[in-house]
PDB file of C-alpha atoms in Angstrom:
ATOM      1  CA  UNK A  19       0.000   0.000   0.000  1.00  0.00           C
ATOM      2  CA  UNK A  20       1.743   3.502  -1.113  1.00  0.00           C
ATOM      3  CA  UNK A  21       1.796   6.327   1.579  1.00  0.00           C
ATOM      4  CA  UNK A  22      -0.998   8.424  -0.056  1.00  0.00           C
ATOM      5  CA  UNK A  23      -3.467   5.668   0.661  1.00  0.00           C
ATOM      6  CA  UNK A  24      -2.275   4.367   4.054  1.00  0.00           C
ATOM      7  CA  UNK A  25      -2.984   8.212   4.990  1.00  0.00           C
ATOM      8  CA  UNK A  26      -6.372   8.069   3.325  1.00  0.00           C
ATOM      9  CA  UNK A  27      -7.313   5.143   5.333  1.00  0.00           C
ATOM     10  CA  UNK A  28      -5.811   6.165   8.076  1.00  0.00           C
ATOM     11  CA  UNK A  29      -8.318   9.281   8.417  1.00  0.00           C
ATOM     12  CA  UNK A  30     -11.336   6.640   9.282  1.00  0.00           C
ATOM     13  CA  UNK A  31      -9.904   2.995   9.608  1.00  0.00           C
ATOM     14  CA  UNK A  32      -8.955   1.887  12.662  1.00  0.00           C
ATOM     15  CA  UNK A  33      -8.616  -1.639  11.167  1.00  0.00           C
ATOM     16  CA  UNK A  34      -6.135  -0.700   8.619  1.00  0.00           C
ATOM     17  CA  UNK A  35      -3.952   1.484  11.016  1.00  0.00           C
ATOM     18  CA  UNK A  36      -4.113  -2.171  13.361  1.00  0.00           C
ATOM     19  CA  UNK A  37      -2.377  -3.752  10.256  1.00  0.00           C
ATOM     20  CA  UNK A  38       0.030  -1.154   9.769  1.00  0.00           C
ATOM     21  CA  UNK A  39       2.024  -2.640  12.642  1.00  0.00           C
ATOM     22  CA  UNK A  40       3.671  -5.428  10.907  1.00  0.00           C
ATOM     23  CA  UNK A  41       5.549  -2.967   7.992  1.00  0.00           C
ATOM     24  CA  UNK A  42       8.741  -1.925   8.398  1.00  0.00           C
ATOM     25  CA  UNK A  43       9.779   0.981  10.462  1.00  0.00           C
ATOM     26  CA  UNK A  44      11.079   3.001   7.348  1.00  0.00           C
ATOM     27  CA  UNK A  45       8.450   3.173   5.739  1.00  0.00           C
ATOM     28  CA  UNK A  46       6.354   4.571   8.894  1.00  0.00           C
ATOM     29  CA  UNK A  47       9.068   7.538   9.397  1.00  0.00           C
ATOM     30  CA  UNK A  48       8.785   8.141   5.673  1.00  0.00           C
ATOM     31  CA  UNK A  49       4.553   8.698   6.505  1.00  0.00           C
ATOM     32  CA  UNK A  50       5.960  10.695   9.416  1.00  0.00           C
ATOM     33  CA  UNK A  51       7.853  13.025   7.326  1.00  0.00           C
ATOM     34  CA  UNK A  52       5.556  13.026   5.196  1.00  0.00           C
ATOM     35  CA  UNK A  53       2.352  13.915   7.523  1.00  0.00           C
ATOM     36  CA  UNK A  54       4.536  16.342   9.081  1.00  0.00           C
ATOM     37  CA  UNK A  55       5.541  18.232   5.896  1.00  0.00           C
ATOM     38  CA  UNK A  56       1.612  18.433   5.366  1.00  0.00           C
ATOM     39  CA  UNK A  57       1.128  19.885   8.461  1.00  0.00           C
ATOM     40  CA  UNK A  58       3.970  22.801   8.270  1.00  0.00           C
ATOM     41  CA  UNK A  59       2.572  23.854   5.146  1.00  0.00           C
ATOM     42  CA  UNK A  60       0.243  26.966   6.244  1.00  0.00           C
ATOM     43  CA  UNK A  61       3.197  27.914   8.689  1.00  0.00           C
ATOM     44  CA  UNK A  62       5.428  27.935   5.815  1.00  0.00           C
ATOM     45  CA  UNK A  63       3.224  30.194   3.790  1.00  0.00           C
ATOM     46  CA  UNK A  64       2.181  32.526   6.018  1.00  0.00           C
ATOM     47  CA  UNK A  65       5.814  32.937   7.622  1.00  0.00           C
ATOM     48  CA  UNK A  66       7.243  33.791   4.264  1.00  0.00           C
ATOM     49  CA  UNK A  67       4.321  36.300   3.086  1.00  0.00           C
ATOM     50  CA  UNK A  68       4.653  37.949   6.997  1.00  0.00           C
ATOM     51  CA  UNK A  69       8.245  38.507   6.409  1.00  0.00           C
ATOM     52  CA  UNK A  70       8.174  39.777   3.147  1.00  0.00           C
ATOM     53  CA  UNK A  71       5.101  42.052   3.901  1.00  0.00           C
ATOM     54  CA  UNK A  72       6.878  43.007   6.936  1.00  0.00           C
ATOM     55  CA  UNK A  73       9.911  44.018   5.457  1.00  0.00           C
ATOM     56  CA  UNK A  74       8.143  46.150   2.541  1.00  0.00           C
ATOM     57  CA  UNK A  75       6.630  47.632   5.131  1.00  0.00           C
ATOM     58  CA  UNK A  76       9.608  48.062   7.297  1.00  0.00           C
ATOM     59  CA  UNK A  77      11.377  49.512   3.984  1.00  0.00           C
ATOM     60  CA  UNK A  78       8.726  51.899   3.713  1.00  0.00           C
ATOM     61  CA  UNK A  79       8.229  53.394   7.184  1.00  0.00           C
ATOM     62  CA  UNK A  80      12.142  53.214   8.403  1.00  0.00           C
ATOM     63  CA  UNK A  81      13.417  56.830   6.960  1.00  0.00           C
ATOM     64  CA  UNK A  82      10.132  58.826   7.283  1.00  0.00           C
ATOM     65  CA  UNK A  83       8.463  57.697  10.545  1.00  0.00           C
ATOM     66  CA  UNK A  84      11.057  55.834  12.185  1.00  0.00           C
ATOM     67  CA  UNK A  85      12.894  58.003  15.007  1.00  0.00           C
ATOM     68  CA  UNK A  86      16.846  58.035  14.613  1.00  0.00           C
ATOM     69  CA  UNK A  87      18.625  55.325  16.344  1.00  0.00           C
ATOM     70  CA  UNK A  88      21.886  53.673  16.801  1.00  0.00           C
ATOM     71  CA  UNK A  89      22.600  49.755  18.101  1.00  0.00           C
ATOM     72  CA  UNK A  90      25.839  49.931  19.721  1.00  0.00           C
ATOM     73  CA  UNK A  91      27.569  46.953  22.089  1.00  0.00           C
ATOM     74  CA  UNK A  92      24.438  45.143  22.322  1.00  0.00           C
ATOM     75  CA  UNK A  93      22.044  47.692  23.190  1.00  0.00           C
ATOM     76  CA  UNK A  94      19.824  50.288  20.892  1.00  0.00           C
ATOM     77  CA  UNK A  95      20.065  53.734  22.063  1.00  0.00           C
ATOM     78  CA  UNK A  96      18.013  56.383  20.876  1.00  0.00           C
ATOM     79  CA  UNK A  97      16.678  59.938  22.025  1.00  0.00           C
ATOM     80  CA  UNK A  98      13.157  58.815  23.022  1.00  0.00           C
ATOM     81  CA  UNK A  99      12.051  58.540  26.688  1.00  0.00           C
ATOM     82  CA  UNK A 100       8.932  56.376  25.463  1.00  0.00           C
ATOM     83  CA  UNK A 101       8.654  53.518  23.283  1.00  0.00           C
ATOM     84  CA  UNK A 102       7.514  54.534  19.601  1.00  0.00           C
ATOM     85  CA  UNK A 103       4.351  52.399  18.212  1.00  0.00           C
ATOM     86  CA  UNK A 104       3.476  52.264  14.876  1.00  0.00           C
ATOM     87  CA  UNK A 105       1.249  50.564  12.554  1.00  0.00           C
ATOM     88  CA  UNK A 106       0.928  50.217   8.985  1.00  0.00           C
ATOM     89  CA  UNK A 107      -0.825  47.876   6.646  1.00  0.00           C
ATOM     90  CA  UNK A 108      -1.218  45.325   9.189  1.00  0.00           C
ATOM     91  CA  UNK A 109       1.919  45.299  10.815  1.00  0.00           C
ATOM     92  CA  UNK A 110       3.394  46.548  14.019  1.00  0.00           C
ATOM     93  CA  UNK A 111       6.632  48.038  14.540  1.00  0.00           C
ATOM     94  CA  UNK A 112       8.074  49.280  17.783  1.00  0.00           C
ATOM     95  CA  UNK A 113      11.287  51.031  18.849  1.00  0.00           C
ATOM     96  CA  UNK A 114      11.773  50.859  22.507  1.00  0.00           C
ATOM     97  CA  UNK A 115      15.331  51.999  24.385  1.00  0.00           C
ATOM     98  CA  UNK A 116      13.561  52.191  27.494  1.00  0.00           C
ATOM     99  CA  UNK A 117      13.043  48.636  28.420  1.00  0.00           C
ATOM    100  CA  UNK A 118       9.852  49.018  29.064  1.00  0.00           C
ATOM    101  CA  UNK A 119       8.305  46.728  26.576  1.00  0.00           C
ATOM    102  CA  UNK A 120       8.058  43.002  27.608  1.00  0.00           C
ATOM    103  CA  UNK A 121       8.180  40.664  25.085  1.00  0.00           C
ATOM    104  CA  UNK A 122       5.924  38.215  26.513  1.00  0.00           C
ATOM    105  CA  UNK A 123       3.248  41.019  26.552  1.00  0.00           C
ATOM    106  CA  UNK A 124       3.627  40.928  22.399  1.00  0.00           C
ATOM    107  CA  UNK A 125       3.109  37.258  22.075  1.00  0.00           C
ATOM    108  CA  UNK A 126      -0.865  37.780  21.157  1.00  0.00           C
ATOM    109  CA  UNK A 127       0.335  40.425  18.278  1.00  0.00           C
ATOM    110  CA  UNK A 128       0.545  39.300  14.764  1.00  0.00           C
ATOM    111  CA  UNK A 129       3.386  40.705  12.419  1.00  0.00           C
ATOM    112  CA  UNK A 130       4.907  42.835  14.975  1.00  0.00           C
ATOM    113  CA  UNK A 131       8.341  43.623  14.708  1.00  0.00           C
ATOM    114  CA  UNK A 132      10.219  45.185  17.758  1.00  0.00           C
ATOM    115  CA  UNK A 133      13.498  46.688  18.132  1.00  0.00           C
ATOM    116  CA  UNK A 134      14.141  46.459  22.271  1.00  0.00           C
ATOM    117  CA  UNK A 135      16.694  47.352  24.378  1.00  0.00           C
ATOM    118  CA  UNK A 136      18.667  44.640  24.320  1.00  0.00           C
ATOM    119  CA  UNK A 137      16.947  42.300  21.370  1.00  0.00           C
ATOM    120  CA  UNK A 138      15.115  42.042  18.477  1.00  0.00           C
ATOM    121  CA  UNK A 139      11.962  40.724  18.541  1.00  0.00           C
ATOM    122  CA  UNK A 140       9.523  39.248  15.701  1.00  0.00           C
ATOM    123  CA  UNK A 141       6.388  37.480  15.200  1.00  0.00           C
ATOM    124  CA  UNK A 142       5.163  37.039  12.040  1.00  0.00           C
ATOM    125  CA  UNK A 143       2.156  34.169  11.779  1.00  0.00           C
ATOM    126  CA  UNK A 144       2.347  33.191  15.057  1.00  0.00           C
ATOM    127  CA  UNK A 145       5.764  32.198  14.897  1.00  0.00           C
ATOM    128  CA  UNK A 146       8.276  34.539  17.724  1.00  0.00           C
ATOM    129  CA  UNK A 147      11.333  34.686  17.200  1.00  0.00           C
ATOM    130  CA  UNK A 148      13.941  37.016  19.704  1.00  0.00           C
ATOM    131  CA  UNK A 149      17.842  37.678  18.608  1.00  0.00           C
ATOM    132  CA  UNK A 150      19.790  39.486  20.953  1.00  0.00           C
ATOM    133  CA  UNK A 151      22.002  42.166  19.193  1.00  0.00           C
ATOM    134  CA  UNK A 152      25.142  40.875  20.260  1.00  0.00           C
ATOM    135  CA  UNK A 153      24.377  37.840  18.287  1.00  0.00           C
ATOM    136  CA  UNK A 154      23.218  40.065  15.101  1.00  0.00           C
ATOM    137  CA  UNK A 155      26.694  42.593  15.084  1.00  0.00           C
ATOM    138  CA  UNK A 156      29.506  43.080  17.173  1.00  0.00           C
ATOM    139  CA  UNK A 157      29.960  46.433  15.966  1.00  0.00           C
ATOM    140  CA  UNK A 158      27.346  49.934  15.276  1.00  0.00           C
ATOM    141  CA  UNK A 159      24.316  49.805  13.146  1.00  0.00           C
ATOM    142  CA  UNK A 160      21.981  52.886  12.771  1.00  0.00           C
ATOM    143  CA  UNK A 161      18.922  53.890  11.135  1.00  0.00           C
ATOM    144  CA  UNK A 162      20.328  54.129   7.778  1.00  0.00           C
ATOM    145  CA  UNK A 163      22.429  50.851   8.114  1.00  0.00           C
ATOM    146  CA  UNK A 164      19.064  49.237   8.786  1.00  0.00           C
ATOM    147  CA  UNK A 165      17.234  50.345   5.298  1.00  0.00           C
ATOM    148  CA  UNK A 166      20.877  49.562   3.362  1.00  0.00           C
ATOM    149  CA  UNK A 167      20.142  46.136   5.007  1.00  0.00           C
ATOM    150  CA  UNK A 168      16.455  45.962   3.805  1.00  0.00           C
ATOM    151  CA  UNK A 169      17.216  46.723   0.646  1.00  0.00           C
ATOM    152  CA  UNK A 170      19.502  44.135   0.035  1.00  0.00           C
ATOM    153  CA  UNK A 171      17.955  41.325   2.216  1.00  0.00           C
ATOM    154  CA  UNK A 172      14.908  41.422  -0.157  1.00  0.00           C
ATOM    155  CA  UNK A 173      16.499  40.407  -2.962  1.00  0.00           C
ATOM    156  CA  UNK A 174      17.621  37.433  -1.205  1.00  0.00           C
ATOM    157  CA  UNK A 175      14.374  36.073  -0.192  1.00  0.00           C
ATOM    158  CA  UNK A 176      14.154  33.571  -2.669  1.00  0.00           C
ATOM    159  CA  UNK A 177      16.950  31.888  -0.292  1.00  0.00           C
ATOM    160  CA  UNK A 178      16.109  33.204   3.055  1.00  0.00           C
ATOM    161  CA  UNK A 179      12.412  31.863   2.746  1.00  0.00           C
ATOM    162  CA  UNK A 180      13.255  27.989   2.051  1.00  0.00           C
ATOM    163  CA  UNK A 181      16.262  28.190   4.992  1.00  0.00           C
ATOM    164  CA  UNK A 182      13.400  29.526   7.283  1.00  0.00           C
ATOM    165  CA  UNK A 183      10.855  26.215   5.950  1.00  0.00           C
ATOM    166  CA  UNK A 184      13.796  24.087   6.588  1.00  0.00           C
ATOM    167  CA  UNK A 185      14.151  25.384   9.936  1.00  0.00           C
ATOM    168  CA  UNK A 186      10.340  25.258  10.725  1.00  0.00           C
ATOM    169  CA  UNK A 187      10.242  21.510   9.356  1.00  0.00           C
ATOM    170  CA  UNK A 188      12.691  19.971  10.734  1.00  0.00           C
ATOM    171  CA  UNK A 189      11.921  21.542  14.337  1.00  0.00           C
ATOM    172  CA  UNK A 190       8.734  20.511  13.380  1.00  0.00           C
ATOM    173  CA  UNK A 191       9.791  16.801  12.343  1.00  0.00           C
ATOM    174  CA  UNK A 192      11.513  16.597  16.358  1.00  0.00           C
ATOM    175  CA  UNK A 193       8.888  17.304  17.475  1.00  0.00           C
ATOM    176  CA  UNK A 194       6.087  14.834  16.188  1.00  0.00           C
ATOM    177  CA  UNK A 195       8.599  12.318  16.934  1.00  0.00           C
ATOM    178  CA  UNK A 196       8.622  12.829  20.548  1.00  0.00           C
ATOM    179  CA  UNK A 197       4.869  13.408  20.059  1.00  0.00           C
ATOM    180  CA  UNK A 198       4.147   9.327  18.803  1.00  0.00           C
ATOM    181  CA  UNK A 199       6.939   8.470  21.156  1.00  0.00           C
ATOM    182  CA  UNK A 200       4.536   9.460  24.478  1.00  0.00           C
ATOM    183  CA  UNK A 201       1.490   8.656  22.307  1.00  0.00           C
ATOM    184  CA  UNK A 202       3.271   4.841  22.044  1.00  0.00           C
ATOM    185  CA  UNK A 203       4.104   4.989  25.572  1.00  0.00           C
ATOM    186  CA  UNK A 204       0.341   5.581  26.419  1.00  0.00           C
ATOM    187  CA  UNK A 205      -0.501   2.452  23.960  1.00  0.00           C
ATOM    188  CA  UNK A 206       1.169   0.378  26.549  1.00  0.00           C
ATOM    189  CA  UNK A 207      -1.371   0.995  29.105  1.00  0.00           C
ATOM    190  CA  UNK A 208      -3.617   0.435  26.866  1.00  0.00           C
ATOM    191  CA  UNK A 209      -3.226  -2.847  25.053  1.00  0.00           C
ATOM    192  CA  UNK A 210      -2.334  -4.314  28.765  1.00  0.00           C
ATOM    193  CA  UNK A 211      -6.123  -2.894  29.707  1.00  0.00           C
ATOM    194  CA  UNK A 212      -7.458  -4.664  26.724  1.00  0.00           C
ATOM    195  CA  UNK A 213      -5.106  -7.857  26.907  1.00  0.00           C
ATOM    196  CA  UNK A 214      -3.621  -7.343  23.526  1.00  0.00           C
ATOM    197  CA  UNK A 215       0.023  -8.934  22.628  1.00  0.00           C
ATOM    198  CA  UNK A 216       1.673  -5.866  20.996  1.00  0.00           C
ATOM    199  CA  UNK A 217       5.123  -4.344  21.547  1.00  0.00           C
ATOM    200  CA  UNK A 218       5.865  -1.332  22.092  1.00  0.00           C
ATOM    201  CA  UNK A 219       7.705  -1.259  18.270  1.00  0.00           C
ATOM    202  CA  UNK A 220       4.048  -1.746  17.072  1.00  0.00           C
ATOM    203  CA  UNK A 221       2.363   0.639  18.682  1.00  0.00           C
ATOM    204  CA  UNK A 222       4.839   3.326  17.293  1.00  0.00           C
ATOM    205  CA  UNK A 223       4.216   2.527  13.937  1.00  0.00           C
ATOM    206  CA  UNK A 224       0.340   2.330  14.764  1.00  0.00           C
ATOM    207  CA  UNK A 225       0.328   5.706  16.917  1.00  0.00           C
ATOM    208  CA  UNK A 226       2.010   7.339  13.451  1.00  0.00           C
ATOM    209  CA  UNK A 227      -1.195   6.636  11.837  1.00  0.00           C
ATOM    210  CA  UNK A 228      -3.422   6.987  14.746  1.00  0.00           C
ATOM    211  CA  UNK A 229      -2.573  11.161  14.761  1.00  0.00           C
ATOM    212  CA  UNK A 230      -3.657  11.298  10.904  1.00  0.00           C
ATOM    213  CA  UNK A 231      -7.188  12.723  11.613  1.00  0.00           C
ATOM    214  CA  UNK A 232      -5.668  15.375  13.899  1.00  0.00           C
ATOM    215  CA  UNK A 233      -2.711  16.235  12.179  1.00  0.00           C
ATOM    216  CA  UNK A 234      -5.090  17.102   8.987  1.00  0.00           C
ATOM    217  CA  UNK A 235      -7.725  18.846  10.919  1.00  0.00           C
ATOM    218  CA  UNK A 236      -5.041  21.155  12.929  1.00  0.00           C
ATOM    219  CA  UNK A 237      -3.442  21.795   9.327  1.00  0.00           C
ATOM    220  CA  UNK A 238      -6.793  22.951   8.069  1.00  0.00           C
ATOM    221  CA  UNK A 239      -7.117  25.740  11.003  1.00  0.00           C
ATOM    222  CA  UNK A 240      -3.990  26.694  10.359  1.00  0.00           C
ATOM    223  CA  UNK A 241      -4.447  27.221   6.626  1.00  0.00           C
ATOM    224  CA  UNK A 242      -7.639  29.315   7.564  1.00  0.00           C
ATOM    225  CA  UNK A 243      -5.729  31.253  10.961  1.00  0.00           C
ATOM    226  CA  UNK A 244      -8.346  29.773  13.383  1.00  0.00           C
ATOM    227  CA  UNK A 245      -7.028  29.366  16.509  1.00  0.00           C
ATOM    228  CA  UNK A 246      -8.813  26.229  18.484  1.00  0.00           C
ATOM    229  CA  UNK A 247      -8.722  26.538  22.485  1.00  0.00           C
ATOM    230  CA  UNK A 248      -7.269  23.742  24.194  1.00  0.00           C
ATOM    231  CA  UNK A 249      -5.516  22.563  21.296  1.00  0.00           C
ATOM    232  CA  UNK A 250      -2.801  20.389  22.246  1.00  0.00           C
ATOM    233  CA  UNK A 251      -5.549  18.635  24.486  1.00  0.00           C
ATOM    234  CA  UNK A 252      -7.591  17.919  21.887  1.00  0.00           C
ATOM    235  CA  UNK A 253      -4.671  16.347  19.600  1.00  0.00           C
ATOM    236  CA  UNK A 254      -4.095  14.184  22.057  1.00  0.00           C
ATOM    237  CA  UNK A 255      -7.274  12.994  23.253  1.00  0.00           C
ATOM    238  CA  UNK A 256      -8.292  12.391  19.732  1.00  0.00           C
ATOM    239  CA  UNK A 257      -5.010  10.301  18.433  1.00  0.00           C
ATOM    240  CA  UNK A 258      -5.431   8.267  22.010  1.00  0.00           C
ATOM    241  CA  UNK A 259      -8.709   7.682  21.064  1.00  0.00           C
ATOM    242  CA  UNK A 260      -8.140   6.604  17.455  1.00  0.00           C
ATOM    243  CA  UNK A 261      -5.237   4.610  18.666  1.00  0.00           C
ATOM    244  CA  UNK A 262      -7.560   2.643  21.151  1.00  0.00           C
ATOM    245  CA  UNK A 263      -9.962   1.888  18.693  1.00  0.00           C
ATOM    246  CA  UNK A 264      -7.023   0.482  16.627  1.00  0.00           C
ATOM    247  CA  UNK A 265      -5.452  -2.078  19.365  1.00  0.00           C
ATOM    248  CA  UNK A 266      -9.167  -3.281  19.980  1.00  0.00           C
ATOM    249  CA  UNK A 267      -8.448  -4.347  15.733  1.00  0.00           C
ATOM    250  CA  UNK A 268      -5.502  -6.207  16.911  1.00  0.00           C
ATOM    251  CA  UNK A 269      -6.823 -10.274  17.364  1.00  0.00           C
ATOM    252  CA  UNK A 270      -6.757 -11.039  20.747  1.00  0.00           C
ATOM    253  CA  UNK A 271      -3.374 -13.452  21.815  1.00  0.00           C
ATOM    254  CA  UNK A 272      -4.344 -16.905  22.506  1.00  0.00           C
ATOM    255  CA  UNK A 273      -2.309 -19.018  24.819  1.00  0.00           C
ATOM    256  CA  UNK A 274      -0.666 -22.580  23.893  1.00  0.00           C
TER     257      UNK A 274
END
């Protein structure tokens, strides 16, 4: 059976996700790749289009509404005694020398870009991302450094944008591993509850199958920016259940 139809009967068959046990384990990482390229797909998008808008709009704003400022030995200095909000076509930017803007207070803001004190905050698509300065330059950037910069770094987009996918997918990848590693781990208590002879080496390969349905409908909300409440909660609860249903497939072991 080919990996586009194991993950079309995965979405409703616990029966066929029971028989998936007995293929070989290379095979079930390639459907794990592969599920979990599906599923960074919106991220991907959205990422790239919020850092390209962003730094159009960036570009744009910089030497007209931008206050001067210099970054110098880690830290951004300028001649404001208040941070320096501002907002155009969807996206945030804020200049702050103060300290007085927390980062974690920006984590509900889309496509805000700050320049802090010490760092450099983003979040573009739900995705944050903070770079202190000292890892950026060791020497002095100002305002007009910055829109050289811009200038330039658009052009390269066509590399920085599949770097930043790469990045997404692969920390991506780690982490559904773990993911069907605790989901397995769960499967244990299960298939001893239902007195079902399976290893834990089978219920890897069936737990990669068993967080199809999820996986798709989380990848769906993401394409369409809906945020669901209690999400992680509900991706488990529904790949435990899916994986239950499967090990109740599995023929019960007879003794000799």
């Amino acid at each position: 059976m080919n990996i586009f139809l194991q993950f079309y009967k995965s979405l409703f068959s616990p029966k066929d996700i029971a028989l998936f046990r007995h293929q070989g384990i290379g095979k079930t990482i390639l459907y794990v790749f592969f599920l979990t390229l599906l599923s960074v797909m919106p991220a991907v998008f959205y990422s790239g289009s919020a850092i390209i808008n962003s730094l159009h709009a960036i570009d744009e704003t910089i030497d007209s509404d931008l206050p001067d400022f210099e970054i110098a030995e880690g830290q951004l200095h300028t001649d404001k005694e208040v941070p320096v909000t501002l907002n155009k076509d969807n996206f945030t930017i804020i200049v702050d020398s103060t300290g007085a803007v927390d980062p974690s207070a920006l984590s509900d803001s889309d496509n805000t870009i700050a320049l802090l004190k010490n760092d450099v905050y983003l979040n573009a698509a739900g995705q944050e991302q903070s770079y202190p300065y000292t890892m950026l330059t060791s020497g002095t950037i100002s305002k007009n450094d910055l829109s050289e910069f811009l200038a330039s770094a658009d052009s390269l987009m066509p590399i920085i944008i599949p770097l930043i996918a790469i990045v997404i997918y692969i920390f991506a990848a780690g982490m559904r591993f773990i993911e069907l590693s605790l989901i397995a781990l769960a499967g244990l208590l299960l298939k001893n509850a239902l007195g079902k002879k399976l290893e834990y080496r089978h219920l890897w390969r069936m737990s990669a199958y068993s967080i199809t349905l999820p996986a798709v409908f989380f990848t769906i909300m993401s394409a369409l920016q809906t945020t669901v409440q209690n999400g992680a909660i509900i991706n488990w609860f529904i790949s435990l259940i899916i994986l239950l249903l499967a090990i109740k497939e599995v023929p019960a072991h007879k003794p000799n």
